[in-house]
mmCIF file of C-alpha atoms in Angstrom:
data_model
loop_
_atom_site.group_PDB
_atom_site.id
_atom_site.type_symbol
_atom_site.label_atom_id
_atom_site.label_comp_id
_atom_site.label_asym_id
_atom_site.label_seq_id
_atom_site.Cartn_x
_atom_site.Cartn_y
_atom_site.Cartn_z
ATOM 1 C CA MET A 1 -69.435 121.680 11.125
ATOM 2 C CA VAL A 2 -67.615 124.376 9.148
ATOM 3 C CA SER A 3 -69.572 126.011 6.331
ATOM 4 C CA SER A 4 -67.476 126.266 3.157
ATOM 5 C CA SER A 5 -69.078 129.628 2.353
ATOM 6 C CA LYS A 6 -67.624 131.056 5.571
ATOM 7 C CA LEU A 7 -64.104 129.660 5.305
ATOM 8 C CA PRO A 8 -61.389 132.321 5.019
ATOM 9 C CA SER A 9 -58.911 132.312 2.129
ATOM 10 C CA ARG A 10 -56.360 130.766 4.504
ATOM 11 C CA PRO A 11 -56.965 127.468 6.329
ATOM 12 C CA ARG A 12 -59.001 127.708 9.516
ATOM 13 C CA ARG A 13 -56.769 126.455 12.325
ATOM 14 C CA PHE A 14 -57.837 124.475 15.410
ATOM 15 C CA ALA A 15 -55.573 123.774 18.416
ATOM 16 C CA ILE A 16 -56.290 121.196 21.119
ATOM 17 C CA ILE A 17 -54.305 121.942 24.279
ATOM 18 C CA GLY A 18 -53.750 118.761 26.273
ATOM 19 C CA SER A 19 -54.306 116.357 23.399
ATOM 20 C CA GLY A 20 -52.555 113.322 24.919
ATOM 21 C CA GLY A 21 -55.114 112.520 27.630
ATOM 22 C CA ALA A 22 -58.501 110.855 27.333
ATOM 23 C CA THR A 23 -60.411 114.130 26.940
ATOM 24 C CA GLY A 24 -58.043 115.609 24.380
ATOM 25 C CA LEU A 25 -57.945 112.402 22.356
ATOM 26 C CA GLY A 26 -61.732 112.256 22.264
ATOM 27 C CA ALA A 27 -61.900 115.884 21.130
ATOM 28 C CA LEU A 28 -59.251 115.218 18.495
ATOM 29 C CA LYS A 29 -61.164 112.262 17.059
ATOM 30 C CA VAL A 30 -64.449 114.193 16.943
ATOM 31 C CA CYS A 31 -62.759 117.070 15.125
ATOM 32 C CA LEU A 32 -61.207 114.669 12.616
ATOM 33 C CA ASP A 33 -64.554 112.940 12.043
ATOM 34 C CA GLU A 34 -66.477 116.187 11.591
ATOM 35 C CA LEU A 35 -63.856 118.110 9.609
ATOM 36 C CA GLN A 36 -62.135 115.383 7.603
ATOM 37 C CA ASP A 37 -63.357 116.658 4.209
ATOM 38 C CA TYR A 38 -62.099 120.167 4.980
ATOM 39 C CA ILE A 39 -58.794 118.819 6.292
ATOM 40 C CA ARG A 40 -58.252 116.796 3.101
ATOM 41 C CA ALA A 41 -59.054 119.877 1.016
ATOM 42 C CA GLY A 42 -56.564 121.978 2.969
ATOM 43 C CA ASP A 43 -59.281 124.282 4.299
ATOM 44 C CA VAL A 44 -58.794 123.249 7.950
ATOM 45 C CA GLU A 45 -55.661 122.488 9.957
ATOM 46 C CA LEU A 46 -55.793 120.594 13.257
ATOM 47 C CA VAL A 47 -52.919 120.602 15.765
ATOM 48 C CA GLY A 48 -52.735 118.957 19.183
ATOM 49 C CA PHE A 49 -50.279 120.094 21.846
ATOM 50 C CA GLU A 50 -49.251 117.615 24.537
ATOM 51 C CA GLN A 51 -46.847 118.568 27.312
ATOM 52 C CA ARG A 52 -45.753 115.025 28.085
ATOM 53 C CA GLY A 53 -43.808 112.655 25.879
ATOM 54 C CA ASP A 54 -46.506 110.092 25.160
ATOM 55 C CA ILE A 55 -50.183 109.175 25.272
ATOM 56 C CA GLY A 56 -52.104 108.822 28.524
ATOM 57 C CA GLY A 57 -52.506 112.047 30.486
ATOM 58 C CA VAL A 58 -53.304 111.051 34.076
ATOM 59 C CA TRP A 59 -53.078 107.420 32.954
ATOM 60 C CA LEU A 60 -49.439 107.792 31.897
ATOM 61 C CA ALA A 61 -48.018 106.943 35.308
ATOM 62 C CA ASP A 62 -45.081 108.693 36.955
ATOM 63 C CA PRO A 63 -44.138 105.866 39.354
ATOM 64 C CA GLN A 64 -41.028 107.541 40.805
ATOM 65 C CA PRO A 65 -41.646 111.299 40.736
ATOM 66 C CA ASP A 66 -38.631 113.584 40.564
ATOM 67 C CA PRO A 67 -38.565 115.359 43.970
ATOM 68 C CA SER A 68 -36.821 118.360 42.401
ATOM 69 C CA LYS A 69 -39.939 119.123 40.344
ATOM 70 C CA LYS A 70 -42.757 121.216 41.740
ATOM 71 C CA TRP A 71 -45.332 118.478 41.083
ATOM 72 C CA PRO A 72 -45.313 114.947 39.631
ATOM 73 C CA GLU A 73 -46.306 114.478 36.003
ATOM 74 C CA SER A 74 -49.253 112.285 37.061
ATOM 75 C CA PRO A 75 -51.093 111.668 40.352
ATOM 76 C CA ALA A 76 -51.642 107.979 39.528
ATOM 77 C CA TYR A 77 -50.653 105.726 42.433
ATOM 78 C CA HIS A 78 -49.664 102.098 42.148
ATOM 79 C CA SER A 79 -53.044 100.585 43.063
ATOM 80 C CA LEU A 80 -55.260 103.111 41.230
ATOM 81 C CA GLN A 81 -58.246 101.594 39.454
ATOM 82 C CA THR A 82 -61.155 103.146 37.629
ATOM 83 C CA ASN A 83 -64.329 103.663 39.647
ATOM 84 C CA ILE A 84 -66.512 103.307 36.549
ATOM 85 C CA PRO A 85 -66.921 100.011 34.637
ATOM 86 C CA HIS A 86 -64.966 100.098 31.403
ATOM 87 C CA PRO A 87 -68.031 99.672 29.114
ATOM 88 C CA ILE A 88 -69.213 103.044 30.460
ATOM 89 C CA MET A 89 -65.833 104.753 30.844
ATOM 90 C CA PHE A 90 -64.303 103.830 27.482
ATOM 91 C CA TYR A 91 -65.397 105.358 24.175
ATOM 92 C CA PRO A 92 -68.238 103.489 22.390
ATOM 93 C CA SER A 93 -66.340 103.736 19.092
ATOM 94 C CA HIS A 94 -63.557 101.586 20.550
ATOM 95 C CA LEU A 95 -64.649 99.144 23.246
ATOM 96 C CA ALA A 96 -62.209 97.122 25.308
ATOM 97 C CA PRO A 97 -61.880 93.346 24.813
ATOM 98 C CA PRO A 98 -64.428 91.300 26.825
ATOM 99 C CA SER A 99 -61.602 89.875 28.951
ATOM 100 C CA THR A 100 -60.763 93.339 30.340
ATOM 101 C CA HIS A 101 -61.284 93.667 34.100
ATOM 102 C CA LEU A 102 -64.463 95.606 34.797
ATOM 103 C CA TYR A 103 -62.558 98.139 36.912
ATOM 104 C CA SER A 104 -59.248 98.650 35.166
ATOM 105 C CA GLY A 105 -55.824 99.605 36.480
ATOM 106 C CA VAL A 106 -53.481 102.303 35.233
ATOM 107 C CA GLN A 107 -51.598 100.169 32.710
ATOM 108 C CA THR A 108 -54.823 98.790 31.238
ATOM 109 C CA VAL A 109 -56.305 102.252 30.720
ATOM 110 C CA ASN A 110 -53.054 103.532 29.246
ATOM 111 C CA GLY A 111 -52.936 100.576 26.869
ATOM 112 C CA TYR A 112 -56.533 101.242 25.866
ATOM 113 C CA LEU A 113 -55.759 104.886 25.047
ATOM 114 C CA ARG A 114 -52.748 103.830 22.973
ATOM 115 C CA SER A 115 -54.881 101.388 20.998
ATOM 116 C CA TYR A 116 -57.493 104.136 20.515
ATOM 117 C CA VAL A 117 -54.829 106.429 19.070
ATOM 118 C CA ASP A 118 -53.473 103.716 16.779
ATOM 119 C CA ARG A 119 -56.881 102.618 15.521
ATOM 120 C CA PHE A 120 -57.990 106.108 14.517
ATOM 121 C CA GLY A 121 -54.609 107.449 13.388
ATOM 122 C CA LEU A 122 -54.453 110.314 15.898
ATOM 123 C CA ARG A 123 -50.724 110.391 16.666
ATOM 124 C CA PRO A 124 -49.604 112.419 13.585
ATOM 125 C CA TYR A 125 -51.757 115.330 14.740
ATOM 126 C CA ILE A 126 -50.127 115.591 18.192
ATOM 127 C CA GLN A 127 -46.970 117.549 19.004
ATOM 128 C CA PHE A 128 -45.525 115.833 22.083
ATOM 129 C CA ASN A 129 -43.141 117.393 24.637
ATOM 130 C CA THR A 130 -44.693 120.740 23.804
ATOM 131 C CA GLU A 131 -45.756 123.181 26.508
ATOM 132 C CA VAL A 132 -48.239 125.954 25.769
ATOM 133 C CA ALA A 133 -46.710 128.927 27.561
ATOM 134 C CA ALA A 134 -49.313 131.517 26.535
ATOM 135 C CA ALA A 135 -52.454 131.918 24.457
ATOM 136 C CA THR A 136 -53.686 135.463 23.821
ATOM 137 C CA TRP A 137 -56.598 136.638 21.675
ATOM 138 C CA ASP A 138 -55.655 139.311 19.128
ATOM 139 C CA ASN A 139 -58.584 141.515 18.115
ATOM 140 C CA SER A 140 -56.687 142.899 15.136
ATOM 141 C CA THR A 141 -56.400 139.475 13.490
ATOM 142 C CA ASN A 142 -59.331 137.692 15.160
ATOM 143 C CA GLN A 143 -56.990 134.861 16.052
ATOM 144 C CA TRP A 144 -55.207 133.371 19.036
ATOM 145 C CA ASN A 145 -51.477 133.896 19.331
ATOM 146 C CA VAL A 146 -50.266 130.636 20.881
ATOM 147 C CA THR A 147 -46.745 130.520 22.310
ATOM 148 C CA THR A 148 -45.220 127.051 22.649
ATOM 149 C CA ARG A 149 -41.840 125.717 23.752
ATOM 150 C CA PRO A 150 -40.173 122.350 24.378
ATOM 151 C CA TYR A 151 -41.387 121.121 27.765
ATOM 152 C CA GLU A 152 -38.354 119.429 29.281
ATOM 153 C CA THR A 153 -35.603 121.656 27.869
ATOM 154 C CA ARG A 154 -37.557 124.944 27.917
ATOM 155 C CA GLY A 155 -35.952 125.791 24.573
ATOM 156 C CA ALA A 156 -36.805 128.496 22.052
ATOM 157 C CA GLU A 157 -40.405 129.686 21.927
ATOM 158 C CA THR A 158 -42.592 129.517 18.823
ATOM 159 C CA ILE A 159 -45.663 131.668 18.199
ATOM 160 C CA SER A 160 -48.448 130.286 16.007
ATOM 161 C CA GLN A 161 -51.904 131.582 15.119
ATOM 162 C CA PHE A 162 -55.159 129.679 15.574
ATOM 163 C CA ASP A 163 -58.820 130.484 15.038
ATOM 164 C CA HIS A 164 -60.169 128.075 17.651
ATOM 165 C CA LEU A 165 -58.785 126.663 20.902
ATOM 166 C CA LEU A 166 -60.073 123.535 22.639
ATOM 167 C CA ILE A 167 -58.814 123.354 26.232
ATOM 168 C CA ALA A 168 -58.415 119.765 27.451
ATOM 169 C CA ASN A 169 -55.548 120.106 29.925
ATOM 170 C CA GLY A 170 -57.298 118.204 32.706
ATOM 171 C CA HIS A 171 -57.928 118.805 36.413
ATOM 172 C CA TYR A 172 -55.209 116.855 38.197
ATOM 173 C CA ARG A 173 -51.982 118.830 37.976
ATOM 174 C CA HIS A 174 -52.272 121.782 40.375
ATOM 175 C CA PRO A 175 -52.959 120.504 43.934
ATOM 176 C CA TYR A 176 -55.182 122.372 46.348
ATOM 177 C CA ILE A 177 -53.942 122.493 49.954
ATOM 178 C CA PRO A 178 -56.335 124.280 52.346
ATOM 179 C CA LYS A 179 -55.021 126.427 55.177
ATOM 180 C CA PHE A 180 -55.624 125.504 58.814
ATOM 181 C CA ASP A 181 -54.877 127.553 61.907
ATOM 182 C CA GLY A 182 -51.735 126.368 63.645
ATOM 183 C CA PHE A 183 -50.586 124.115 60.826
ATOM 184 C CA ASP A 184 -47.262 125.912 60.393
ATOM 185 C CA ASP A 185 -46.581 125.380 64.107
ATOM 186 C CA TRP A 186 -47.400 121.681 63.751
ATOM 187 C CA ALA A 187 -45.139 121.359 60.688
ATOM 188 C CA SER A 188 -42.212 123.201 62.316
ATOM 189 C CA CYS A 189 -41.109 120.004 64.076
ATOM 190 C CA SER A 190 -38.526 118.121 61.986
ATOM 191 C CA SER A 191 -39.967 114.724 62.920
ATOM 192 C CA ARG A 192 -43.269 115.550 61.197
ATOM 193 C CA SER A 193 -44.029 115.904 57.506
ATOM 194 C CA TYR A 194 -46.920 116.493 55.138
ATOM 195 C CA THR A 195 -47.662 116.092 51.448
ATOM 196 C CA HIS A 196 -50.481 116.151 48.914
ATOM 197 C CA SER A 197 -51.913 112.925 47.532
ATOM 198 C CA ILE A 198 -50.503 113.845 44.104
ATOM 199 C CA TRP A 199 -47.184 112.513 45.489
ATOM 200 C CA TYR A 200 -48.644 109.336 47.017
ATOM 201 C CA ARG A 201 -47.604 106.058 45.376
ATOM 202 C CA ARG A 202 -47.495 103.302 48.051
ATOM 203 C CA ALA A 203 -48.301 102.893 51.750
ATOM 204 C CA ASP A 204 -44.922 101.621 52.944
ATOM 205 C CA PRO A 205 -43.331 105.045 53.729
ATOM 206 C CA TYR A 206 -46.058 105.516 56.366
ATOM 207 C CA ARG A 207 -45.337 102.310 58.237
ATOM 208 C CA ASP A 208 -45.512 102.722 62.058
ATOM 209 C CA HIS A 209 -46.530 106.389 61.851
ATOM 210 C CA ASP A 210 -49.601 108.228 63.125
ATOM 211 C CA VAL A 211 -51.084 109.340 59.807
ATOM 212 C CA LEU A 212 -53.821 111.867 59.073
ATOM 213 C CA VAL A 213 -55.509 111.696 55.659
ATOM 214 C CA ILE A 214 -57.639 114.759 54.918
ATOM 215 C CA GLY A 215 -60.382 114.318 52.330
ATOM 216 C CA GLY A 216 -63.168 111.884 51.546
ATOM 217 C CA GLY A 217 -62.831 111.650 47.778
ATOM 218 C CA ARG A 218 -61.511 108.733 45.767
ATOM 219 C CA SER A 219 -57.820 109.344 46.450
ATOM 220 C CA GLY A 220 -58.472 110.056 50.132
ATOM 221 C CA GLY A 221 -60.373 106.810 50.538
ATOM 222 C CA ASP A 222 -57.724 104.790 48.727
ATOM 223 C CA CYS A 223 -54.852 106.352 50.682
ATOM 224 C CA ALA A 224 -56.603 105.781 54.011
ATOM 225 C CA THR A 225 -57.479 102.166 53.179
ATOM 226 C CA GLU A 226 -53.945 101.291 52.106
ATOM 227 C CA ILE A 227 -52.067 103.172 54.825
ATOM 228 C CA TYR A 228 -54.261 101.674 57.564
ATOM 229 C CA THR A 229 -52.623 98.293 56.875
ATOM 230 C CA VAL A 230 -49.154 99.564 57.861
ATOM 231 C CA ALA A 231 -49.675 102.643 60.056
ATOM 232 C CA LYS A 232 -49.478 102.778 63.820
ATOM 233 C CA LYS A 233 -52.711 104.798 63.654
ATOM 234 C CA LEU A 234 -54.758 106.086 60.731
ATOM 235 C CA VAL A 235 -56.944 109.176 61.212
ATOM 236 C CA HIS A 236 -59.270 109.915 58.298
ATOM 237 C CA ALA A 237 -60.822 113.400 58.334
ATOM 238 C CA VAL A 238 -64.021 113.598 56.265
ATOM 239 C CA ARG A 239 -66.305 116.546 56.966
ATOM 240 C CA SER A 240 -69.521 114.838 55.857
ATOM 241 C CA LEU A 241 -69.172 111.612 57.875
ATOM 242 C CA GLU A 242 -69.748 110.724 61.511
ATOM 243 C CA ASP A 243 -66.991 109.851 63.965
ATOM 244 C CA GLN A 244 -65.803 106.289 64.134
ATOM 245 C CA ASP A 245 -63.277 104.581 66.417
ATOM 246 C CA ARG A 246 -62.066 101.127 65.437
ATOM 247 C CA GLY A 247 -58.735 100.522 67.103
ATOM 248 C CA ARG A 248 -55.987 101.839 64.838
ATOM 249 C CA TYR A 249 -58.571 103.357 62.502
ATOM 250 C CA VAL A 250 -60.128 106.663 63.565
ATOM 251 C CA ARG A 251 -62.569 108.705 61.505
ATOM 252 C CA ARG A 252 -63.302 112.316 62.350
ATOM 253 C CA GLY A 253 -65.197 115.230 60.831
ATOM 254 C CA ALA A 254 -64.155 118.805 60.098
ATOM 255 C CA ILE A 255 -60.758 120.030 61.306
ATOM 256 C CA SER A 256 -60.587 123.032 63.632
ATOM 257 C CA HIS A 257 -56.833 123.603 64.018
ATOM 258 C CA PHE A 258 -53.400 122.093 64.635
ATOM 259 C CA THR A 259 -51.062 122.660 67.588
ATOM 260 C CA SER A 260 -47.298 122.556 68.006
ATOM 261 C CA ASP A 261 -47.482 119.499 70.291
ATOM 262 C CA GLY A 262 -48.424 117.354 67.278
ATOM 263 C CA PHE A 263 -52.185 117.288 67.682
ATOM 264 C CA VAL A 264 -54.921 117.926 65.148
ATOM 265 C CA HIS A 265 -58.118 119.238 66.737
ATOM 266 C CA PHE A 266 -61.589 118.801 65.304
ATOM 267 C CA THR A 267 -64.679 120.996 65.509
ATOM 268 C CA ASN A 268 -66.359 118.493 67.844
ATOM 269 C CA GLY A 269 -63.625 119.120 70.426
ATOM 270 C CA LYS A 270 -61.731 115.861 69.914
ATOM 271 C CA GLY A 271 -58.021 115.708 69.125
ATOM 272 C CA GLU A 272 -55.572 113.158 67.719
ATOM 273 C CA HIS A 273 -51.784 113.041 67.668
ATOM 274 C CA VAL A 274 -50.345 112.696 64.139
ATOM 275 C CA ASP A 275 -46.841 112.918 62.688
ATOM 276 C CA ARG A 276 -47.737 112.555 58.989
ATOM 277 C CA VAL A 277 -50.424 114.408 57.035
ATOM 278 C CA ILE A 278 -51.668 113.684 53.522
ATOM 279 C CA PHE A 279 -53.866 116.331 51.912
ATOM 280 C CA ALA A 280 -56.225 114.421 49.604
ATOM 281 C CA THR A 281 -58.047 117.682 49.057
ATOM 282 C CA GLY A 282 -58.351 117.885 45.303
ATOM 283 C CA TYR A 283 -57.051 120.197 42.639
ATOM 284 C CA GLU A 284 -57.456 123.684 41.241
ATOM 285 C CA TYR A 285 -58.202 124.576 37.641
ATOM 286 C CA ASP A 286 -54.987 125.837 36.094
ATOM 287 C CA CYS A 287 -55.333 127.726 32.812
ATOM 288 C CA SER A 288 -52.530 130.189 33.473
ATOM 289 C CA PHE A 289 -51.497 130.063 29.815
ATOM 290 C CA LEU A 290 -54.737 131.907 28.960
ATOM 291 C CA THR A 291 -53.351 135.368 29.610
ATOM 292 C CA GLN A 292 -56.772 137.061 29.443
ATOM 293 C CA LEU A 293 -58.416 134.759 32.007
ATOM 294 C CA PRO A 294 -57.956 136.349 35.449
ATOM 295 C CA VAL A 295 -57.944 134.325 38.669
ATOM 296 C CA GLU A 296 -60.530 135.871 41.015
ATOM 297 C CA GLU A 297 -62.789 135.084 43.933
ATOM 298 C CA PRO A 298 -66.187 133.799 42.715
ATOM 299 C CA ARG A 299 -68.961 136.308 42.027
ATOM 300 C CA TYR A 300 -72.234 135.405 40.359
ATOM 301 C CA ASP A 301 -72.677 138.842 38.758
ATOM 302 C CA SER A 302 -69.310 138.939 36.990
ATOM 303 C CA ASP A 303 -69.233 140.906 33.736
ATOM 304 C CA HIS A 304 -66.239 138.955 32.388
ATOM 305 C CA LEU A 305 -64.853 135.438 32.163
ATOM 306 C CA TYR A 306 -62.683 134.400 35.120
ATOM 307 C CA ASN A 307 -61.165 131.400 36.904
ATOM 308 C CA SER A 308 -62.018 131.055 40.603
ATOM 309 C CA ARG A 309 -59.563 128.104 40.799
ATOM 310 C CA PHE A 310 -62.520 125.758 41.308
ATOM 311 C CA HIS A 311 -64.731 126.778 38.399
ATOM 312 C CA ILE A 312 -64.549 128.902 35.255
ATOM 313 C CA TYR A 313 -67.450 131.305 34.879
ATOM 314 C CA PRO A 314 -69.570 132.223 32.982
ATOM 315 C CA LEU A 315 -69.707 129.358 30.488
ATOM 316 C CA ALA A 316 -72.581 128.174 28.320
ATOM 317 C CA LEU A 317 -73.102 124.421 28.773
ATOM 318 C CA HIS A 318 -69.898 124.398 30.884
ATOM 319 C CA ILE A 319 -68.016 124.761 27.582
ATOM 320 C CA PHE A 320 -68.289 128.071 25.730
ATOM 321 C CA PRO A 321 -67.289 131.437 27.259
ATOM 322 C CA LEU A 322 -69.822 134.185 27.857
ATOM 323 C CA ARG A 323 -68.958 137.837 28.569
ATOM 324 C CA ALA A 324 -65.430 137.354 27.242
ATOM 325 C CA ALA A 325 -63.101 139.579 25.248
ATOM 326 C CA PHE A 326 -63.195 137.098 22.379
ATOM 327 C CA PRO A 327 -65.951 135.346 20.375
ATOM 328 C CA PRO A 328 -67.605 132.436 22.203
ATOM 329 C CA ASN A 329 -66.932 130.073 19.290
ATOM 330 C CA SER A 330 -63.181 130.770 19.460
ATOM 331 C CA LEU A 331 -62.678 128.894 22.749
ATOM 332 C CA ALA A 332 -64.079 125.718 24.299
ATOM 333 C CA PHE A 333 -63.327 124.076 27.651
ATOM 334 C CA ILE A 334 -63.697 120.308 27.324
ATOM 335 C CA ALA A 335 -64.825 118.127 30.269
ATOM 336 C CA LEU A 336 -64.744 120.810 32.973
ATOM 337 C CA ALA A 337 -67.821 119.359 34.669
ATOM 338 C CA CYS A 338 -66.844 116.523 37.033
ATOM 339 C CA PHE A 339 -70.323 115.573 38.254
ATOM 340 C CA HIS A 340 -73.403 115.088 36.105
ATOM 341 C CA CYS A 341 -77.062 114.654 37.013
ATOM 342 C CA ALA A 342 -79.277 112.642 34.684
#
């Protein structure tokens, strides 16, 4: 809540970066609920920036990704479903109809988010097709200088000032691909190829191939299950699981290295021939627009805020920055934590 006795003579300005996805929309609604009296009085301004052209975030599918782009706009594959029942996943202020499938597909979740936006009147607060190129704290004004530009056309830049930033740009845009000894030699053969699961949409391109899926998370499991139905052989590498051999399905543990003859070798000494590799190995945190947030190797005794690519540290409650060059209440990271213990 904003105390009226502490409001500056100008409106206090809030920006939500990544306001079109589920996290950003939730943050936007909470801000509107908590600050509505101040917004009506003109004492607070609330702006959402969304890089894409519509509502949905991850759940706004990119079914035919443009291969000329560095990454797809969304990692959602054709068969993707939620792994949490919708009464738990969806917001309690706007439950889905009882007829909704318990584990919902991409279009259902996207439709839900659209109805959420319409019900609570969120759309007027969001600037779509707007990329945040930079956000820099200015000690002389005690504000953030936020540089934005049109996303698709990369047109003229605009600089605006904000008192508070809420970062809700998600986790699923910057793929992580681990390095393995010998992989470049394996990939040098023109008859072999590899990709990250962010590009995966359907199993059919892997028909009659020897396919290696690396990673035991949700996308890795889904890719392996689907591709097994069409592949000549499916090898699923999951470090935490025991070996398994079931005809065309092979499960192995940690990878040791690759060799130029087309084999992947595992730490238990076994090897498998593969001609396709899918890295279902997760994503890195990408907050490159925060110009004062360096990317560094993790260190528990850091005296400043940094991004290790896999966590942002140090944060209070996984949200508010500690040991930063700006006030802790000027910046909040929303939904960084992926796993929670009750």
